[in-house]
Amino acid sequence: MGILNVSSINMHFGGLQALNNVNLDVRQGTVHAIIGPNGAGKSTLLNCFVGRLTPDTGVVDFDGISLIGLKPHEINQAGVSRVFQTPEIFGDLSLLENVMIPAFAKRDGSYRQNLWAPLRGESKIRERAMAALADVKMADKAGMIANTLSRGDKRRLELAMGLVQEPKLLLLDEPTAGMARADTNATIALLKEISATGLTMVIIEHDMHVVFSLAERITVLAQGTVIAEDEPAKIKGHPKVQEAYLGGTHS
Amino acid sequence: MTVSSSSPRGDMLMMLGMIVAIVFGPIILAPFGAGYPDLMQKFAIYGIFAIGFNILFGLTGYLSFGHAAFLGVGSYSAVWMFKLLSMNVIPALILAILISGLFALVIGFITLRRSGIYFAILTLAFAQMSYNLAYSVLTPITNGETGLQLLLDDPRILDAPLASGDLPLANLFGLQMNSTYETSFLGMTLYFNAGYYLCGVILLVAFYFAMRIFRSPLGMMLKAIKSNQNRLNYTGVNTRPYTLTAFVISGIYAGLAGGLLACTDPLAGAERMQWTASGEVVLMTILGGAGTLLGPIIGAGAIKYFENIFSAFNESELNAVFSFLPDGLREAVVSVASTFVGEGWQLTLGVLFMLIVIFLPGGLLEGVRRILSLFNRPPGGGMEERSARVKSAA
Ligand SMILES: Nc1ncnc2c1ncn2[C@@H]1O[C@H](COP(=O)(O)OP(=O)(O)OP(=O)(O)O)[C@@H](O)[C@H]1O
Ligand SMILES: [Mg+2]
């Protein structure tokens, strides 16, 4: 039994069966990649984990609790952080504030009044936020307004927002999309370091270089169905996978 | 106003500036013809109203179109306290705060289920409901169209019986709100009025409290709600209690302002809750600069000042102003201008508001900042300026 157990998830949008009896078992402390052509249902699957969508049927158990029916903030408080496919940040706040907010959520829980303590007295939170920014090599930009960042930088900022919470499970939806090659490699190195600390990660990625550098296990989705799940070496030569990718829309 | 740009020194200077402005208000405002008690009290009271409104609108991004309801509730509560308990302003203000806070808790709980335009409409509907109830079902409490007034035979259980047949006056432990010390200075008459200083001190406290909120983790959460509420949910924050906190705080500010209106003029009427009054505080906040600390006070002051000037003009005064023009032309000019003054002051306000929103979306405060930056360009000031612009665009 892994830390995240997903079984028989079905999800449809109108006439489209986006997820078809999906099972997934993510083991504690591993990096588990989900790959598949565009529109395969990868993001939809993550949405079912974080409370954005409720699947028609199925079970999502995380660390002994069922996530189905929980609100997004409750799922995050249970230890699941997510990096979105299209960057979701606090665009008109500074980078430092963007990272301090999740740090507060981790310390204070889903709601705490906390209106008399001045922000500048919160040196511990600030230090943790700065450390997370330093991890993604953005400490020098701490005072900048987040909207002014490039797409790749926004992604790294979101990664820092996830890391600062020290989650039990980090969900990454295409963390390197929009990044330059050098930044992608830096991100791979960073994620390797994080993974070495024992953090469990689920990563969706189109960039096979990233996938094969990081993943210990790979699930392949195509048209809402799991067509393969195995170690990276075995996935590479899998006939069904080759077929899905050659026949898919992804180049 | 990012974390980095707010320094303890800057905040202290801002507080000191406020103290000086309030203490010397009668002297500073006299040359502008605004130094008399009635108007100065309004500056302070509507300043409080706007500061509180800004916590909900400027900071959290929830545009309420019904905040005058809390102003009205505060006024009614205060007058009831005057009637039943004592003419001392302290119990009156305490009740105004309690009742408006309770009211805000209930209304906020219901309206905050929605955001954006739906929230605005819900709050508007609630305020209009309160307004209509004040005229109908609630007349035993509100005294309907006449308004709630003091009467000679009110119980006032804590106060000594009145000596003469005069109505009692609101006071702070004996210091009457209308007591004024008049003096002459450089040919101007200066009025140092007790009611003004009461409002001024409360404005100061209200401003200080707002500043603490702006600089606190709560303030940062509220800014985050405005920026991306959805993201905040996935970050582990339950945003509902935060928005409700902001709503209740701003409702209390409005109730306090309403209570002070009753302290300076012990009378409460339902017209205080009308939607135009709710709209006015929106204009004040945007005009001064939504989301900034000083903006709402500046906006409230500007609107009350111009209201005072423009609504006082009448046709014969306009004729005098334009007397240098030839007769035919003067009549034409006066007939056009007269639509903008007196009762037509709202028209001027509308035009002013449009000009500000189009040319100075950050409000008057941004205008001041732009002018200042023309004179002194600090080295490396470009970044801050850019961040200011990014904010105002949001
Ligand atoms: N909210 C929604 N309403 C309707 N259809 C949706 C919704 N979200 C996703 N879909 C559809 O479900 C299918 C799966 O989408 P999903 O975003 O999960 O794909 P994906 O594997 O993440 O693709 P990509 O690699 O392009 O990100 C697509 O056909 C998409 O159009
Ligand atoms: Mg996707």
PDB file of N, CA and C in Angstrom, chain A residues 174-218:
ATOM      1  N   GLU A 174       3.407  19.529 -15.113  1.00  0.00           N
ATOM      2  CA  GLU A 174       4.352  20.086 -16.086  1.00  0.00           C
ATOM      3  C   GLU A 174       5.210  21.189 -15.492  1.00  0.00           C
ATOM      4  N   PRO A 175       6.054  20.852 -14.521  1.00  0.00           N
ATOM      5  CA  PRO A 175       6.822  21.876 -13.809  1.00  0.00           C
ATOM      6  C   PRO A 175       7.873  22.565 -14.657  1.00  0.00           C
ATOM      7  N   THR A 176       8.262  21.983 -15.783  1.00  0.00           N
ATOM      8  CA  THR A 176       9.322  22.641 -16.555  1.00  0.00           C
ATOM      9  C   THR A 176       8.816  23.246 -17.858  1.00  0.00           C
ATOM     10  N   ALA A 177       7.505  23.185 -18.114  1.00  0.00           N
ATOM     11  CA  ALA A 177       6.989  23.759 -19.359  1.00  0.00           C
ATOM     12  C   ALA A 177       7.290  25.258 -19.380  1.00  0.00           C
ATOM     13  N   GLY A 178       7.775  25.727 -20.490  1.00  0.00           N
ATOM     14  CA  GLY A 178       8.055  27.156 -20.625  1.00  0.00           C
ATOM     15  C   GLY A 178       9.415  27.559 -20.086  1.00  0.00           C
ATOM     16  N   MET A 179      10.198  26.596 -19.611  1.00  0.00           N
ATOM     17  CA  MET A 179      11.522  26.937 -19.084  1.00  0.00           C
ATOM     18  C   MET A 179      12.585  26.761 -20.158  1.00  0.00           C
ATOM     19  N   ALA A 180      13.629  27.573 -20.030  1.00  0.00           N
ATOM     20  CA  ALA A 180      14.790  27.390 -20.898  1.00  0.00           C
ATOM     21  C   ALA A 180      15.524  26.121 -20.467  1.00  0.00           C
ATOM     22  N   ARG A 181      16.318  25.558 -21.396  1.00  0.00           N
ATOM     23  CA  ARG A 181      17.008  24.284 -21.133  1.00  0.00           C
ATOM     24  C   ARG A 181      17.799  24.317 -19.814  1.00  0.00           C
ATOM     25  N   ALA A 182      18.528  25.415 -19.601  1.00  0.00           N
ATOM     26  CA  ALA A 182      19.376  25.501 -18.407  1.00  0.00           C
ATOM     27  C   ALA A 182      18.514  25.461 -17.147  1.00  0.00           C
ATOM     28  N   ASP A 183      17.376  26.172 -17.203  1.00  0.00           N
ATOM     29  CA  ASP A 183      16.482  26.188 -16.040  1.00  0.00           C
ATOM     30  C   ASP A 183      15.848  24.816 -15.829  1.00  0.00           C
ATOM     31  N   THR A 184      15.526  24.149 -16.934  1.00  0.00           N
ATOM     32  CA  THR A 184      14.969  22.801 -16.821  1.00  0.00           C
ATOM     33  C   THR A 184      15.949  21.892 -16.101  1.00  0.00           C
ATOM     34  N   ASN A 185      17.228  21.963 -16.513  1.00  0.00           N
ATOM     35  CA  ASN A 185      18.232  21.112 -15.873  1.00  0.00           C
ATOM     36  C   ASN A 185      18.391  21.467 -14.398  1.00  0.00           C
ATOM     37  N   ALA A 186      18.342  22.773 -14.102  1.00  0.00           N
ATOM     38  CA  ALA A 186      18.453  23.193 -12.703  1.00  0.00           C
ATOM     39  C   ALA A 186      17.266  22.655 -11.905  1.00  0.00           C
ATOM     40  N   THR A 187      16.082  22.673 -12.540  1.00  0.00           N
ATOM     41  CA  THR A 187      14.886  22.184 -11.851  1.00  0.00           C
ATOM     42  C   THR A 187      14.985  20.678 -11.611  1.00  0.00           C
ATOM     43  N   ILE A 188      15.510  19.954 -12.612  1.00  0.00           N
ATOM     44  CA  ILE A 188      15.701  18.508 -12.429  1.00  0.00           C
ATOM     45  C   ILE A 188      16.620  18.258 -11.238  1.00  0.00           C
ATOM     46  N   ALA A 189      17.710  19.002 -11.194  1.00  0.00           N
ATOM     47  CA  ALA A 189      18.668  18.823 -10.097  1.00  0.00           C
ATOM     48  C   ALA A 189      17.996  19.113  -8.760  1.00  0.00           C
ATOM     49  N   LEU A 190      17.206  20.200  -8.731  1.00  0.00           N
ATOM     50  CA  LEU A 190      16.516  20.576  -7.495  1.00  0.00           C
ATOM     51  C   LEU A 190      15.531  19.490  -7.079  1.00  0.00           C
ATOM     52  N   LEU A 191      14.740  19.005  -8.040  1.00  0.00           N
ATOM     53  CA  LEU A 191      13.740  17.984  -7.704  1.00  0.00           C
ATOM     54  C   LEU A 191      14.415  16.698  -7.232  1.00  0.00           C
ATOM     55  N   LYS A 192      15.602  16.416  -7.788  1.00  0.00           N
ATOM     56  CA  LYS A 192      16.355  15.236  -7.339  1.00  0.00           C
ATOM     57  C   LYS A 192      16.752  15.394  -5.880  1.00  0.00           C
ATOM     58  N   GLU A 193      17.249  16.592  -5.564  1.00  0.00           N
ATOM     59  CA  GLU A 193      17.638  16.869  -4.175  1.00  0.00           C
ATOM     60  C   GLU A 193      16.447  16.690  -3.242  1.00  0.00           C
ATOM     61  N   ILE A 194      15.307  17.257  -3.659  1.00  0.00           N
ATOM     62  CA  ILE A 194      14.108  17.185  -2.816  1.00  0.00           C
ATOM     63  C   ILE A 194      13.673  15.741  -2.647  1.00  0.00           C
ATOM     64  N   SER A 195      13.728  15.010  -3.741  1.00  0.00           N
ATOM     65  CA  SER A 195      13.312  13.619  -3.694  1.00  0.00           C
ATOM     66  C   SER A 195      14.222  12.816  -2.761  1.00  0.00           C
ATOM     67  N   ALA A 196      15.493  13.216  -2.710  1.00  0.00           N
ATOM     68  CA  ALA A 196      16.442  12.524  -1.824  1.00  0.00           C
ATOM     69  C   ALA A 196      16.071  12.714  -0.351  1.00  0.00           C
ATOM     70  N   THR A 197      15.339  13.781  -0.041  1.00  0.00           N
ATOM     71  CA  THR A 197      14.918  13.988   1.348  1.00  0.00           C
ATOM     72  C   THR A 197      13.734  13.095   1.711  1.00  0.00           C
ATOM     73  N   GLY A 198      13.204  12.372   0.723  1.00  0.00           N
ATOM     74  CA  GLY A 198      12.134  11.427   1.020  1.00  0.00           C
ATOM     75  C   GLY A 198      10.746  11.925   0.684  1.00  0.00           C
ATOM     76  N   LEU A 199      10.644  13.127   0.078  1.00  0.00           N
ATOM     77  CA  LEU A 199       9.328  13.651  -0.299  1.00  0.00           C
ATOM     78  C   LEU A 199       8.751  12.858  -1.472  1.00  0.00           C
ATOM     79  N   THR A 200       7.471  12.510  -1.358  1.00  0.00           N
ATOM     80  CA  THR A 200       6.795  11.808  -2.432  1.00  0.00           C
ATOM     81  C   THR A 200       6.306  12.822  -3.467  1.00  0.00           C
ATOM     82  N   MET A 201       6.529  12.517  -4.745  1.00  0.00           N
ATOM     83  CA  MET A 201       6.091  13.448  -5.785  1.00  0.00           C
ATOM     84  C   MET A 201       5.351  12.718  -6.898  1.00  0.00           C
ATOM     85  N   VAL A 202       4.299  13.361  -7.393  1.00  0.00           N
ATOM     86  CA  VAL A 202       3.654  12.902  -8.615  1.00  0.00           C
ATOM     87  C   VAL A 202       3.885  13.991  -9.641  1.00  0.00           C
ATOM     88  N   ILE A 203       4.451  13.601 -10.770  1.00  0.00           N
ATOM     89  CA  ILE A 203       4.846  14.622 -11.737  1.00  0.00           C
ATOM     90  C   ILE A 203       4.278  14.300 -13.112  1.00  0.00           C
ATOM     91  N   ILE A 204       3.584  15.270 -13.680  1.00  0.00           N
ATOM     92  CA  ILE A 204       3.093  15.147 -15.053  1.00  0.00           C
ATOM     93  C   ILE A 204       4.078  15.887 -15.926  1.00  0.00           C
ATOM     94  N   GLU A 205       4.514  15.276 -17.011  1.00  0.00           N
ATOM     95  CA  GLU A 205       5.532  15.960 -17.799  1.00  0.00           C
ATOM     96  C   GLU A 205       5.531  15.422 -19.220  1.00  0.00           C
ATOM     97  N   HIS A 206       5.689  16.343 -20.171  1.00  0.00           N
ATOM     98  CA  HIS A 206       5.827  15.931 -21.560  1.00  0.00           C
ATOM     99  C   HIS A 206       7.287  15.735 -21.936  1.00  0.00           C
ATOM    100  N   ASP A 207       8.156  16.453 -21.234  1.00  0.00           N
ATOM    101  CA  ASP A 207       9.585  16.416 -21.548  1.00  0.00           C
ATOM    102  C   ASP A 207      10.182  15.093 -21.042  1.00  0.00           C
ATOM    103  N   MET A 208      10.477  14.186 -21.970  1.00  0.00           N
ATOM    104  CA  MET A 208      10.924  12.838 -21.585  1.00  0.00           C
ATOM    105  C   MET A 208      12.272  12.857 -20.874  1.00  0.00           C
ATOM    106  N   HIS A 209      13.070  13.878 -21.196  1.00  0.00           N
ATOM    107  CA  HIS A 209      14.352  14.023 -20.511  1.00  0.00           C
ATOM    108  C   HIS A 209      14.103  14.200 -19.003  1.00  0.00           C
ATOM    109  N   VAL A 210      13.124  15.028 -18.674  1.00  0.00           N
ATOM    110  CA  VAL A 210      12.779  15.253 -17.268  1.00  0.00           C
ATOM    111  C   VAL A 210      12.233  13.964 -16.658  1.00  0.00           C
ATOM    112  N   VAL A 211      11.320  13.336 -17.384  1.00  0.00           N
ATOM    113  CA  VAL A 211      10.663  12.132 -16.860  1.00  0.00           C
ATOM    114  C   VAL A 211      11.699  11.058 -16.544  1.00  0.00           C
ATOM    115  N   PHE A 212      12.576  10.777 -17.510  1.00  0.00           N
ATOM    116  CA  PHE A 212      13.510   9.664 -17.299  1.00  0.00           C
ATOM    117  C   PHE A 212      14.656  10.025 -16.364  1.00  0.00           C
ATOM    118  N   SER A 213      14.860  11.326 -16.114  1.00  0.00           N
ATOM    119  CA  SER A 213      15.865  11.709 -15.124  1.00  0.00           C
ATOM    120  C   SER A 213      15.348  11.499 -13.706  1.00  0.00           C
ATOM    121  N   LEU A 214      14.031  11.615 -13.526  1.00  0.00           N
ATOM    122  CA  LEU A 214      13.488  11.675 -12.168  1.00  0.00           C
ATOM    123  C   LEU A 214      12.685  10.452 -11.756  1.00  0.00           C
ATOM    124  N   ALA A 215      11.872   9.949 -12.679  1.00  0.00           N
ATOM    125  CA  ALA A 215      10.830   9.012 -12.258  1.00  0.00           C
ATOM    126  C   ALA A 215      11.385   7.658 -11.838  1.00  0.00           C
ATOM    127  N   GLU A 216      10.794   7.126 -10.782  1.00  0.00           N
ATOM    128  CA  GLU A 216      11.104   5.757 -10.391  1.00  0.00           C
ATOM    129  C   GLU A 216      10.019   4.818 -10.894  1.00  0.00           C
ATOM    130  N   ARG A 217       8.899   5.407 -11.216  1.00  0.00           N
ATOM    131  CA  ARG A 217       7.794   4.617 -11.725  1.00  0.00           C
ATOM    132  C   ARG A 217       6.992   5.516 -12.673  1.00  0.00           C
ATOM    133  N   ILE A 218       6.449   4.935 -13.723  1.00  0.00           N
ATOM    134  CA  ILE A 218       5.735   5.740 -14.720  1.00  0.00           C
ATOM    135  C   ILE A 218       4.382   5.113 -15.024  1.00  0.00           C
TER     136      ILE A 218
END
